[in-house]
Tab-separated table of C-alpha atoms in Angstrom:
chain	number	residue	atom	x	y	z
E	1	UNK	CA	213.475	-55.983	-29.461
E	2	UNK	CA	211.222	-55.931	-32.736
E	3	UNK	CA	209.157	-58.994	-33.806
E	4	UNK	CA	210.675	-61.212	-35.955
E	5	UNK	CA	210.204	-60.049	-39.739
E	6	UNK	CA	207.923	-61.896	-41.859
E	7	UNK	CA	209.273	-63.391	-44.863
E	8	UNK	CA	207.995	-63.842	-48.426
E	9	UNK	CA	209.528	-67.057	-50.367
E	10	UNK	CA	209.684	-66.643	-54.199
E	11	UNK	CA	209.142	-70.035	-56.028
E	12	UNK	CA	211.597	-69.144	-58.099
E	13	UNK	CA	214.543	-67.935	-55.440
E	14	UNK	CA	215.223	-67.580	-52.152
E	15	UNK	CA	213.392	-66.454	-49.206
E	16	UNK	CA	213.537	-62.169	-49.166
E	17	UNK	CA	213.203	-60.731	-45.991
E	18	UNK	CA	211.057	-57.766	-45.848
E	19	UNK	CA	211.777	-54.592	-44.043
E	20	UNK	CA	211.390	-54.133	-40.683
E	21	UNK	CA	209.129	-51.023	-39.414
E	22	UNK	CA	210.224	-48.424	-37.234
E	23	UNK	CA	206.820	-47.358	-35.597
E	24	UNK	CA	207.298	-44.600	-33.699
E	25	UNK	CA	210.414	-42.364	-31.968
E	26	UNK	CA	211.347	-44.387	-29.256
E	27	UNK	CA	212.186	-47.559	-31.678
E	28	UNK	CA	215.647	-48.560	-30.368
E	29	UNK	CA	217.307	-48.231	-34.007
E	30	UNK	CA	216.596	-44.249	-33.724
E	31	UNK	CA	219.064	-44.298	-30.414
E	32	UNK	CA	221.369	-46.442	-31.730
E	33	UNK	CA	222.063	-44.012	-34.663
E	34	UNK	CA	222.511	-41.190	-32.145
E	35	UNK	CA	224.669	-43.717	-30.151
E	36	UNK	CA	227.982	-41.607	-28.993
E	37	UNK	CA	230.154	-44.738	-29.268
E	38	UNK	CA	231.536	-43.989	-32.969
E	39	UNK	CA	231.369	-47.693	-33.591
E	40	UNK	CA	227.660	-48.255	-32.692
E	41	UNK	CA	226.515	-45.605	-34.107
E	42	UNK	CA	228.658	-46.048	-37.888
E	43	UNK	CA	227.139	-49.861	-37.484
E	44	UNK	CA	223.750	-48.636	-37.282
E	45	UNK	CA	223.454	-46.500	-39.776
E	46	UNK	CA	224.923	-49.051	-42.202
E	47	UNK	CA	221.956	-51.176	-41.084
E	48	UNK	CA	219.433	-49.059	-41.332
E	49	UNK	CA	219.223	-49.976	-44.823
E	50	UNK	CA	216.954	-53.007	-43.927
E	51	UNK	CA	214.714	-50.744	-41.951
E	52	UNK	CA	211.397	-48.947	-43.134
E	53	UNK	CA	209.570	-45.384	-41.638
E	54	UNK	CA	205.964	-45.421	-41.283
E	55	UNK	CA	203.997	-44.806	-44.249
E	56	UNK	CA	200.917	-42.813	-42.797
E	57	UNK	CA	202.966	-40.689	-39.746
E	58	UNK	CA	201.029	-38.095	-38.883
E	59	UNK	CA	202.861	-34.974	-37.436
E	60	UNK	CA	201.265	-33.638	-34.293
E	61	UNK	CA	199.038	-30.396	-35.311
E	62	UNK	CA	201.332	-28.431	-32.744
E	63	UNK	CA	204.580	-28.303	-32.281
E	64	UNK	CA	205.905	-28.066	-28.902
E	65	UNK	CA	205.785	-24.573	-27.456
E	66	UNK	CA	209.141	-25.302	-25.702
E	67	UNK	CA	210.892	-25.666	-28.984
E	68	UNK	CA	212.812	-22.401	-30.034
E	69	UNK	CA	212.456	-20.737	-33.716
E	70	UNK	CA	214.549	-21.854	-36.289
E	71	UNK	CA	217.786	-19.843	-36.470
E	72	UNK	CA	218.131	-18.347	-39.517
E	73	UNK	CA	219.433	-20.181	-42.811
E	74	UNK	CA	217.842	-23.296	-40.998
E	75	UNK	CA	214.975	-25.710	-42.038
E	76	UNK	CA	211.509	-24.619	-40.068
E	77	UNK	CA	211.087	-26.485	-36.878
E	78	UNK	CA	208.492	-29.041	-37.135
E	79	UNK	CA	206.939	-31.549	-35.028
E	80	UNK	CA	209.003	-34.673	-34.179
E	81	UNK	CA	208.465	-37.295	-36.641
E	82	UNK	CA	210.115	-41.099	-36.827
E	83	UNK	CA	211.345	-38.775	-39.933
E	84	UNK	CA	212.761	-35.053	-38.293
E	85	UNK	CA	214.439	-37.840	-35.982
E	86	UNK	CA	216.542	-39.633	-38.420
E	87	UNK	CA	217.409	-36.250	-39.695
E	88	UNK	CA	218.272	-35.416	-36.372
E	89	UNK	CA	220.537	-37.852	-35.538
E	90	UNK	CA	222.450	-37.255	-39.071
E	91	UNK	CA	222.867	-33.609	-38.505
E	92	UNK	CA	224.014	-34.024	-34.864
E	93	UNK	CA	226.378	-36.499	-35.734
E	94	UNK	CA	230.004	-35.921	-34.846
E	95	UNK	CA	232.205	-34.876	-37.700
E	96	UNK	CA	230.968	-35.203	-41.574
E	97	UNK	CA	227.219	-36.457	-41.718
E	98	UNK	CA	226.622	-40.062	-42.122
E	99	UNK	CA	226.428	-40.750	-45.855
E	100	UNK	CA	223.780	-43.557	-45.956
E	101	UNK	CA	221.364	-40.282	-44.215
E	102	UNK	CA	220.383	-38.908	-47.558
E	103	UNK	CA	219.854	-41.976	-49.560
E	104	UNK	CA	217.756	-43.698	-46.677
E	105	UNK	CA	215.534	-40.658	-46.515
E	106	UNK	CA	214.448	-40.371	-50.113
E	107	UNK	CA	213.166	-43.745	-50.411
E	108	UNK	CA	211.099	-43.927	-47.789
E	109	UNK	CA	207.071	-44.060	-47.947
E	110	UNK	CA	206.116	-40.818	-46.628
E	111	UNK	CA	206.975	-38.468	-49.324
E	112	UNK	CA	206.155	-35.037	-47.762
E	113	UNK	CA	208.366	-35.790	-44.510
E	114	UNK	CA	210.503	-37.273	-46.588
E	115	UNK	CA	211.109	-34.359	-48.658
E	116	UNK	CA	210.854	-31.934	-45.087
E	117	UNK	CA	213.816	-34.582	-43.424
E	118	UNK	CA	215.875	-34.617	-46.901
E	119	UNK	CA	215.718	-30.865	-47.387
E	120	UNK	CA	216.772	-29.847	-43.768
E	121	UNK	CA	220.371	-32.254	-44.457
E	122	UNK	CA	220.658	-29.826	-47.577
E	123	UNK	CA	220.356	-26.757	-45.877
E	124	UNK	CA	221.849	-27.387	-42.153
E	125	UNK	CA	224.362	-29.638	-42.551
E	126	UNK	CA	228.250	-29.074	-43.014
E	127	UNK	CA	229.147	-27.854	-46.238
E	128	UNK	CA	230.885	-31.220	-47.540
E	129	UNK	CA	227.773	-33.107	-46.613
E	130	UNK	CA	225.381	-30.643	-47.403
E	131	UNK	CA	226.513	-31.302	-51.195
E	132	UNK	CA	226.385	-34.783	-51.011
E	133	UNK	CA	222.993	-34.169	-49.695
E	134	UNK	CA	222.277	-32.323	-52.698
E	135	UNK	CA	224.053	-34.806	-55.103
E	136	UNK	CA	221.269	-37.503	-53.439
E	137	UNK	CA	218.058	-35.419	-53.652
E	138	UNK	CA	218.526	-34.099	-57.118
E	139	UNK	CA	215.967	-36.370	-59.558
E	140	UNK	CA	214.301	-37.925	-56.177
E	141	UNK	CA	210.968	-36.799	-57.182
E	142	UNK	CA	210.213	-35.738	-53.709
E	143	UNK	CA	207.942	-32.909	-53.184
E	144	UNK	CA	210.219	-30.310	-52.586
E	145	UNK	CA	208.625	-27.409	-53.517
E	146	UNK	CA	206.400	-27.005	-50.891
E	147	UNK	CA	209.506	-27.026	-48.118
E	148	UNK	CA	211.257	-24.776	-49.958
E	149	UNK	CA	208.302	-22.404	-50.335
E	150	UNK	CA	208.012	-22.408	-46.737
E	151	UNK	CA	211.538	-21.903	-45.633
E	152	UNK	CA	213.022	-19.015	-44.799
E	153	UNK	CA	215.080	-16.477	-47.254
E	154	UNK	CA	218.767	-17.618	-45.993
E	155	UNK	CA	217.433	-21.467	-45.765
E	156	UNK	CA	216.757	-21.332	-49.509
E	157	UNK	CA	219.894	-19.968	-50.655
E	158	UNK	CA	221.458	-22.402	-48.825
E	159	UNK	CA	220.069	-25.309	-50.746
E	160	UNK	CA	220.445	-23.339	-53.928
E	161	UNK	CA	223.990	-22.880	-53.453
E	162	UNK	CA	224.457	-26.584	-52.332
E	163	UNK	CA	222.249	-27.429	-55.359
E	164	UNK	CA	224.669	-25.680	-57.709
E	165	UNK	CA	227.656	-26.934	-56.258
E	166	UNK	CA	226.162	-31.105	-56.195
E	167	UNK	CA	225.787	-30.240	-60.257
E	168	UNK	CA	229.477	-28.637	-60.368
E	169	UNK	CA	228.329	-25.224	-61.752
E	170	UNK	CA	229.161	-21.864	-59.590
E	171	UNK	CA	225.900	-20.561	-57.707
E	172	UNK	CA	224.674	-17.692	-60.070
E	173	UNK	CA	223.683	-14.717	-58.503
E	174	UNK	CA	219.493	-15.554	-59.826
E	175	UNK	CA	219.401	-17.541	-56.755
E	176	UNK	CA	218.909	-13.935	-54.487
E	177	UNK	CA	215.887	-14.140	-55.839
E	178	UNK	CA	214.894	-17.341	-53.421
E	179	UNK	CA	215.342	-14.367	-50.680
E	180	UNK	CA	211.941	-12.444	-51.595
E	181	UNK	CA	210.644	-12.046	-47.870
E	182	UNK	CA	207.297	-13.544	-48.699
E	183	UNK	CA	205.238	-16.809	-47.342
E	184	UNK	CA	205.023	-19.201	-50.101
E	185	UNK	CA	207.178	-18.049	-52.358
E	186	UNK	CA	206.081	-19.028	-55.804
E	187	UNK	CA	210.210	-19.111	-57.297
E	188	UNK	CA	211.164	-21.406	-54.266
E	189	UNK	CA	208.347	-23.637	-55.382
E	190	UNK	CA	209.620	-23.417	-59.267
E	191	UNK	CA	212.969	-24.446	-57.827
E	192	UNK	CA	212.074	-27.239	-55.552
E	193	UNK	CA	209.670	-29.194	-58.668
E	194	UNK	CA	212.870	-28.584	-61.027
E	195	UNK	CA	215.400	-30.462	-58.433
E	196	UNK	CA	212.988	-33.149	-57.590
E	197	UNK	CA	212.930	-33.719	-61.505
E	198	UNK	CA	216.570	-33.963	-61.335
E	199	UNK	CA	217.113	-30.383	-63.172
E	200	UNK	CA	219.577	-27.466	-62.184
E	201	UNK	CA	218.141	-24.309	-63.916
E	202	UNK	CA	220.139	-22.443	-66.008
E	203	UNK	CA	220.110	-18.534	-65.040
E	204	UNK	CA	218.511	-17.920	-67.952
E	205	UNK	CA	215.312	-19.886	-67.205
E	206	UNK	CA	214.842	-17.995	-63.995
E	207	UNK	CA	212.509	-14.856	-65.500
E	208	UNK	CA	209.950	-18.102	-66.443
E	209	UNK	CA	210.103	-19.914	-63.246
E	210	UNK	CA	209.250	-16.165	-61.543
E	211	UNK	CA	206.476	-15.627	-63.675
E	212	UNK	CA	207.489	-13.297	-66.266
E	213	UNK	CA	209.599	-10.478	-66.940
E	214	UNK	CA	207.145	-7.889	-65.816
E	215	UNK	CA	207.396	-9.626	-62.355
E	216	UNK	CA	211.322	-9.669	-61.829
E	217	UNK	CA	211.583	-6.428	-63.351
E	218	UNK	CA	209.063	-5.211	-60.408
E	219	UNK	CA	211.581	-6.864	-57.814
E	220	UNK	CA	214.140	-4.300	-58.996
E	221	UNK	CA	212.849	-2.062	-56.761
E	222	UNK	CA	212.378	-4.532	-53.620
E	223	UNK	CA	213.776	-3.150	-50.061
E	224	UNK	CA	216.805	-5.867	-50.205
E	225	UNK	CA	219.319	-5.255	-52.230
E	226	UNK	CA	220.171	-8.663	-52.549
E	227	UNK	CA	216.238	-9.318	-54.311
E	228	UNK	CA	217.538	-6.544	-56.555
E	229	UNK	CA	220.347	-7.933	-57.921
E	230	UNK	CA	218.936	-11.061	-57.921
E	231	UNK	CA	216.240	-9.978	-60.284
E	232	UNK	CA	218.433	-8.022	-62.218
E	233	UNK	CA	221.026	-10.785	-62.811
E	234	UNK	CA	217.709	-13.095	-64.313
E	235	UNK	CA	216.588	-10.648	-66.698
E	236	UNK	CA	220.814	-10.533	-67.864
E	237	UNK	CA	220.417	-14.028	-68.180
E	238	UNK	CA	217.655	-14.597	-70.338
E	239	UNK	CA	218.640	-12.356	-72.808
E	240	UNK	CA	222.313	-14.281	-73.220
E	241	UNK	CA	224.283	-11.629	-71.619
E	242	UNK	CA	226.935	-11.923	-68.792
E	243	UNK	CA	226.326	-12.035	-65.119
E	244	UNK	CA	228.933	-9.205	-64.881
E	245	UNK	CA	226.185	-7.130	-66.142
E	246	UNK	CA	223.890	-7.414	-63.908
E	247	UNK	CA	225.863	-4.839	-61.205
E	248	UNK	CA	225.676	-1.763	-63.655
E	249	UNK	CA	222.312	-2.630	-64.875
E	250	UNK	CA	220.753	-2.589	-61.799
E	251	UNK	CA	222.538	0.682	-60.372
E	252	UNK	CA	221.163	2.152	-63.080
E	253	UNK	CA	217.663	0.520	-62.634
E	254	UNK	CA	217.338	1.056	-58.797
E	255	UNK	CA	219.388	3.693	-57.567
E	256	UNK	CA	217.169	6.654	-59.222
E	257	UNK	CA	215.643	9.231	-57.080
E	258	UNK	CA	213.031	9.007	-59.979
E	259	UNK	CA	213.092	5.384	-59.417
E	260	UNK	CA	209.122	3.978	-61.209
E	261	UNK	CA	208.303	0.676	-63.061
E	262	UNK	CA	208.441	2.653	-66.496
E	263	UNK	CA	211.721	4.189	-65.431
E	264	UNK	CA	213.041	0.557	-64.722
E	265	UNK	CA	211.758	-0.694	-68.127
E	266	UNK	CA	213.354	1.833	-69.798
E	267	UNK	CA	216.756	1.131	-68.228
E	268	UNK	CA	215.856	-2.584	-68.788
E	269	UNK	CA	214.919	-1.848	-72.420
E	270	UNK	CA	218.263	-0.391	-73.003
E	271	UNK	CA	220.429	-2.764	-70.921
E	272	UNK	CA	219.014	-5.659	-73.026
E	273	UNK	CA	219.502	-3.987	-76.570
E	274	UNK	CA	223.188	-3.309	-75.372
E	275	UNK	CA	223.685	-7.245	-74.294
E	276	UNK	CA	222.542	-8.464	-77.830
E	277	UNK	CA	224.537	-5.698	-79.333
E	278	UNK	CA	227.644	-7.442	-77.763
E	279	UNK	CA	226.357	-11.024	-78.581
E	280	UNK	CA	226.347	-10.042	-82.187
E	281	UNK	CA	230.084	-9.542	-81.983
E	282	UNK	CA	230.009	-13.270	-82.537
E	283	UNK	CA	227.983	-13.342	-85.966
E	284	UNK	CA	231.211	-11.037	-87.354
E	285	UNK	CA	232.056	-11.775	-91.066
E	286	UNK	CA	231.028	-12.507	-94.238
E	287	UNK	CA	227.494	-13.609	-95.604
E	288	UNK	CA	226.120	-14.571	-98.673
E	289	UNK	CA	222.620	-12.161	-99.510
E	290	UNK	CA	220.117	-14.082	-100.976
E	291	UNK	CA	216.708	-13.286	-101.656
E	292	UNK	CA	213.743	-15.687	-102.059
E	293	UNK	CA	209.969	-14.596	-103.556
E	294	UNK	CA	207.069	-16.825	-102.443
E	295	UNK	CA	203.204	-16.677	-103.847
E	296	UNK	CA	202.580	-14.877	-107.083
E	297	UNK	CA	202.072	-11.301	-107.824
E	298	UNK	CA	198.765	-9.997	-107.712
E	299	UNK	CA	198.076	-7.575	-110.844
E	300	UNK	CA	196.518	-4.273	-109.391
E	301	UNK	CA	197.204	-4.514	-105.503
E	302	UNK	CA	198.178	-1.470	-104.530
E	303	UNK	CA	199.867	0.058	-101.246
E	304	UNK	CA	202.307	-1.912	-99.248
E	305	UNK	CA	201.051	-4.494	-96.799
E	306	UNK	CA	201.957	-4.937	-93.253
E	307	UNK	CA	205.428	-6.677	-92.848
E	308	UNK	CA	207.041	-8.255	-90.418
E	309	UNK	CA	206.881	-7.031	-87.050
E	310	UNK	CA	204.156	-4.521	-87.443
E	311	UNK	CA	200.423	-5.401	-86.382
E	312	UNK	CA	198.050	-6.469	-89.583
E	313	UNK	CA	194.191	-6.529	-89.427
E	314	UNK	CA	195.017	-10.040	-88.153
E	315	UNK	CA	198.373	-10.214	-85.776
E	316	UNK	CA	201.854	-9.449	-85.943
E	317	UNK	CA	202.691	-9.852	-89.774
E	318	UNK	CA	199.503	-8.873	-91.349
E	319	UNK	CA	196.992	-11.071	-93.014
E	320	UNK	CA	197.764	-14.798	-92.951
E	321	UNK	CA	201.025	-14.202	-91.497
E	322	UNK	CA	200.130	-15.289	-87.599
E	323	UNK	CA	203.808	-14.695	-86.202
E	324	UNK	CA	205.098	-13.635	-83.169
E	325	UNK	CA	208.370	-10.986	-83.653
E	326	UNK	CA	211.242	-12.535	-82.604
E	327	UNK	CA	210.252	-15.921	-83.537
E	328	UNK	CA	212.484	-17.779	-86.204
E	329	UNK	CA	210.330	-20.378	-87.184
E	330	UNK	CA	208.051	-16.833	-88.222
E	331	UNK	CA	211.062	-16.429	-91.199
E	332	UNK	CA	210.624	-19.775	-93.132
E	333	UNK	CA	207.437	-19.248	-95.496
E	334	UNK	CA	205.357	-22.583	-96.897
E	335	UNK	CA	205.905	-23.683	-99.978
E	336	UNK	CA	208.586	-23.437	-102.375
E	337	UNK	CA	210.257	-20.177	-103.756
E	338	UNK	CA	209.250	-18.967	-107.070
E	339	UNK	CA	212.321	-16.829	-107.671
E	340	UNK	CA	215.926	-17.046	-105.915
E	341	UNK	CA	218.494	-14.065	-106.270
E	342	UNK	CA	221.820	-14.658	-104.996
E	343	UNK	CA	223.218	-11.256	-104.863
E	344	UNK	CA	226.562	-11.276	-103.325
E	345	UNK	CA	228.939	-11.271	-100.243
E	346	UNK	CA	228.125	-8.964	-97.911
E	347	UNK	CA	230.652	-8.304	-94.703
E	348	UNK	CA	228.482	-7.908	-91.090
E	349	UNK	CA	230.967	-5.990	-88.901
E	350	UNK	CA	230.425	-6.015	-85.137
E	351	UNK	CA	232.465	-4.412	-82.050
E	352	UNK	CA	229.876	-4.657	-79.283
E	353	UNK	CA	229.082	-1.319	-79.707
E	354	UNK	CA	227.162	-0.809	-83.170
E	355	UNK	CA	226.753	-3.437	-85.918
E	356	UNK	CA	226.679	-2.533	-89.382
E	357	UNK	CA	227.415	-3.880	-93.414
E	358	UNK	CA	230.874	-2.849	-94.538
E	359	UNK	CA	230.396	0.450	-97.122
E	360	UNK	CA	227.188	1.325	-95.401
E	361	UNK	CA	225.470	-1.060	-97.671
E	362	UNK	CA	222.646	-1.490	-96.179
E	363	UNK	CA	221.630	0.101	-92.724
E	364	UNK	CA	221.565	-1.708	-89.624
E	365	UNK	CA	220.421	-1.106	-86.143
E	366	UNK	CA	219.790	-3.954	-82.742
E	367	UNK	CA	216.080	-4.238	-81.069
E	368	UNK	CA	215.281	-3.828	-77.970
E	369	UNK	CA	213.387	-6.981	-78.006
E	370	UNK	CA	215.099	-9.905	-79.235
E	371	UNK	CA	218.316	-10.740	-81.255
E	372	UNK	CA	217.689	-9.433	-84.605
E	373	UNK	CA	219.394	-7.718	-87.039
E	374	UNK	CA	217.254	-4.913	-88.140
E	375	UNK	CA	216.838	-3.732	-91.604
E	376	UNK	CA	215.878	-0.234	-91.199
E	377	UNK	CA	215.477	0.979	-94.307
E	378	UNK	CA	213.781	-1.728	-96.605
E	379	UNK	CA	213.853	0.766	-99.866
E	380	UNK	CA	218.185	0.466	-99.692
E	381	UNK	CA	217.220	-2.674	-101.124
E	382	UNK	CA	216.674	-1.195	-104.653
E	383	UNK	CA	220.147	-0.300	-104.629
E	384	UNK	CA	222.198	-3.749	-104.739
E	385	UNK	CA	223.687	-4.206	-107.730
E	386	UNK	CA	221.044	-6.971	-109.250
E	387	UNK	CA	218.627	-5.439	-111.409
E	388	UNK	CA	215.982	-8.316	-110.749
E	389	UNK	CA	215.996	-7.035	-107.376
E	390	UNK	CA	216.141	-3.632	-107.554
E	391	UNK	CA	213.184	-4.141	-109.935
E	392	UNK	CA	211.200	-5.168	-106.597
E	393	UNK	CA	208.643	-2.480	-104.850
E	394	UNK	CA	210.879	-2.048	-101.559
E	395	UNK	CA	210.004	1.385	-101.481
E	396	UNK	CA	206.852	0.686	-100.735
E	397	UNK	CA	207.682	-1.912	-97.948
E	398	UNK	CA	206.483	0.421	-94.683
E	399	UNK	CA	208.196	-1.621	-91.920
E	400	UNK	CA	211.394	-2.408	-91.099
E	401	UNK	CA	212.948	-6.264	-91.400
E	402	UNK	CA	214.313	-8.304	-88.708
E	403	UNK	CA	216.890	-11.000	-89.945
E	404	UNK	CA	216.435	-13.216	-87.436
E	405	UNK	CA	218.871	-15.903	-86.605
E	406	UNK	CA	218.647	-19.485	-87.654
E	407	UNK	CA	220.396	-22.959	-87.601
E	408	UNK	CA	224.188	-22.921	-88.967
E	409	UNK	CA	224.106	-19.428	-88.525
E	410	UNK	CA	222.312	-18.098	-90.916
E	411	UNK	CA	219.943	-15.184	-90.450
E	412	UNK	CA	216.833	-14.890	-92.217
E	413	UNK	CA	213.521	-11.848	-92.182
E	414	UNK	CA	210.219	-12.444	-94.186
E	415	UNK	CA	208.306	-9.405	-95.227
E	416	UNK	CA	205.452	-8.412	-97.358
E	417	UNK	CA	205.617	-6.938	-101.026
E	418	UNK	CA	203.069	-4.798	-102.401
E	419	UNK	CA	202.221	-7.209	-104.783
E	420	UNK	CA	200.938	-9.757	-102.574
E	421	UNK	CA	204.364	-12.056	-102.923
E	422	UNK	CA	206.379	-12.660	-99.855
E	423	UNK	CA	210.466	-12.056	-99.784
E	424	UNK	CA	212.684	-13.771	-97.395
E	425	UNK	CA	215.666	-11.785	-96.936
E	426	UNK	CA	218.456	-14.408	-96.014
E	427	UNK	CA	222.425	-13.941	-95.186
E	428	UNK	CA	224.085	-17.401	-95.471
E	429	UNK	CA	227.732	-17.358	-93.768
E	430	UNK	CA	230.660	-18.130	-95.831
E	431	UNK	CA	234.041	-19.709	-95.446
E	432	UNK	CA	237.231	-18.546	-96.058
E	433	UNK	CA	237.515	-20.304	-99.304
E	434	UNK	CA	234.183	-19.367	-100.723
């Protein structure tokens, strides 16, 4: 039996027990919650709760050459631990797994075999329970990532899937990445940090946690199909399209006899202009132009300056104008606007297909790059019916303007005039009374 607990007595309550240790493997509590009387066993587990695992367990450095490999879609093997026992006992438990397992697990002192015991009732336990599981370790700030990293391709989807499913959301196809055959997989380690911090990644933050779009889109090409789709389905994701298109996308992408990284870039260039062509069918309807002038004109500047999205003597933009493309915050220029010219309603029609002004107004086309929508021919501007505006040097605009899209759904693109000034080209949507 154990030694009697000591006890700390609070001046201003009663006396509080403390826990009670559980030393090593053969402490009787570990037997009694592998007990196969159902009653002794469901009483033991229940208190366990006043019970503490050792703080500084060491692992042995071998494990025992008698034990087999892990099968696959299981937790490695390791070397028996007061820890790998408790989980032992809750995955060999008759029926559902005990549901004070979990909870015990993740508060306990020894955070790495905590998160090695926590993760393995994630990925090997019944499905039922290995949700709960998930529901328990999600926000425990356990150091998952390393486990994870370490597991094998079917162990991680497993946990993914049961992750998913704790949060209520359907497993997204992203999670094939988690089966890249390699040791220390740098996504299973993204994955594991964001549970422990209590966060279920959307699909679209997969490309980041890979490391970058160049990365995934080199996984295209991997020997498992199932890495393939995987990758393809993040780079669908984070640019807003539907999971549905990550099938086609990466036929086309993979299943070339030409198959090279360009060749996938291409198809991955394309794919991506066609999924924000599609999202614009939501930005349908009518818009009021407007267009703002910042700065004053400069008498006897000549030739156009670098505009938006081009590359200036000093960054994307030209002079002074340090923006990235693609960035909104790039469209709102300091200071206040020296002129305003509301011009009129102008209709944006969309089918998925092509996107365009009604009357050919002004002509339109989708990047490749972001959600934009792309002004392709600055010098049409000289031809909307106000004079103050068609007074303006757009012919001599070189670049093309990206309306970019902004809060309440507006849609704004800042450019460069010959003159020095800045215009902001903005389309404000209107109601159905304006």
């Amino acid at each position: 039996p154990p030694a009697a607990t000591e006890t700390a007595t609070s001046q201003a309550g009663p006396v509080i027990p403390k826990l009670i240790p559980i030393e090593s493997t053969e402490h009787h509590m570990l037997a009694l919650i592998s007990a196969r009387d159902n009653q002794t066993r469901d009483l033991a587990w229940k208190a366990l709760d006043v019970f503490v695992l050792p703080q500084n367990e060491q692992a042995p450095a071998q494990p025992d050459p008698n034990t087999p490999p892990p099968a696959e879609g299981e937790a490695p093997k390791v070397p028996a631990t007061t820890y790998s026992t408790v989980a032992d006992a809750a995955l060999s438990a008759p029926g559902l797994m005990p549901q004070e397992a979990p909870a015990f697990l993740i508060r306990q002192p020894n955070e790495q075999l905590a998160a090695q015991a926590a993760a393995r009732l994630v990925i090997e336990a019944d499905a039922k329970s290995g949700v709960q599981a998930a529901k328990t370790i999600l926000g425990s700030r356990l150091p998952l990532e390393q486990v994870l990293a370490n597991a094998d391709a079917a162990a991680r989807e497993r946990f993914a899937v049961n992750v998913y499913k704790a949060a209520g959301k359907e497993p997204p196809l992203v999670i094939q990445l988690l089966r890249e055959n390699v040791a220390n997989s740098t996504v299973a380690g993204w994955f594991g940090k964001e549970v422990a911090a209590g966060r279920v990644p959307d699909a679209s933050t997969w490309v980041e946690g890979y490391g970058g779009e160049s990365r995934v889109l080199s996984m295209i090409a991997s020997q498992d199909s199932e890495v393939g789709l995987g990758a393809a389905a993040a780079l669908v994701a984070s640019a807003g399209g539907d999971e549905k298109m990550a099938r086609p996308f990466y036929q086309a992408a993979a299943n070339q006899a030409n198959q090279t990284p360009d060749f996938a870039q291409q198809q991955w260039l394309k794919a991506r202009q066609e999924i924000y062509t599609q999202r614009l069918q939501t930005a349908a309807g009518r818009y009021r132009l407007v267009i703002r002038l910042f700065g004053n004109a400069q008498p006897g500047m000549g030739g156009g300056q670098p505009g938006f999205g081009t590359q200036g003597p000093e960054g994307p933009g030209g002079p002074g104008m340090m923006m990235q493309p693609g960035d909104p915050n790039a469209q709102q220029p300091a200071g206040k606007a020296t002129h305003e010219y509301i011009v009129g309603i102008m209709e944006l029609q969309a089918d998925g297909k092509s996107v365009k002004f009604a009357n050919d107004t002004l002509t339109l086309a989708v990047p490749d790059a972001y959600l934009a929508l792309r002004l392709t021919k600055p010098a049409e501007l000289k031809n909307l019916p106000d004079p103050q505006v068609a007074q303006l040097d757009w012919d001599r605009v070189p670049t093309q303007i990206d309306l970019l899209p902004q809060t309440g759904g507006a849609w704004a693109g800042l450019t460069s005039l010959p003159d020095g000034r800045q215009a902001q080209i903005l389309l404000q949507p209107v109601g159905q009374g304006d």
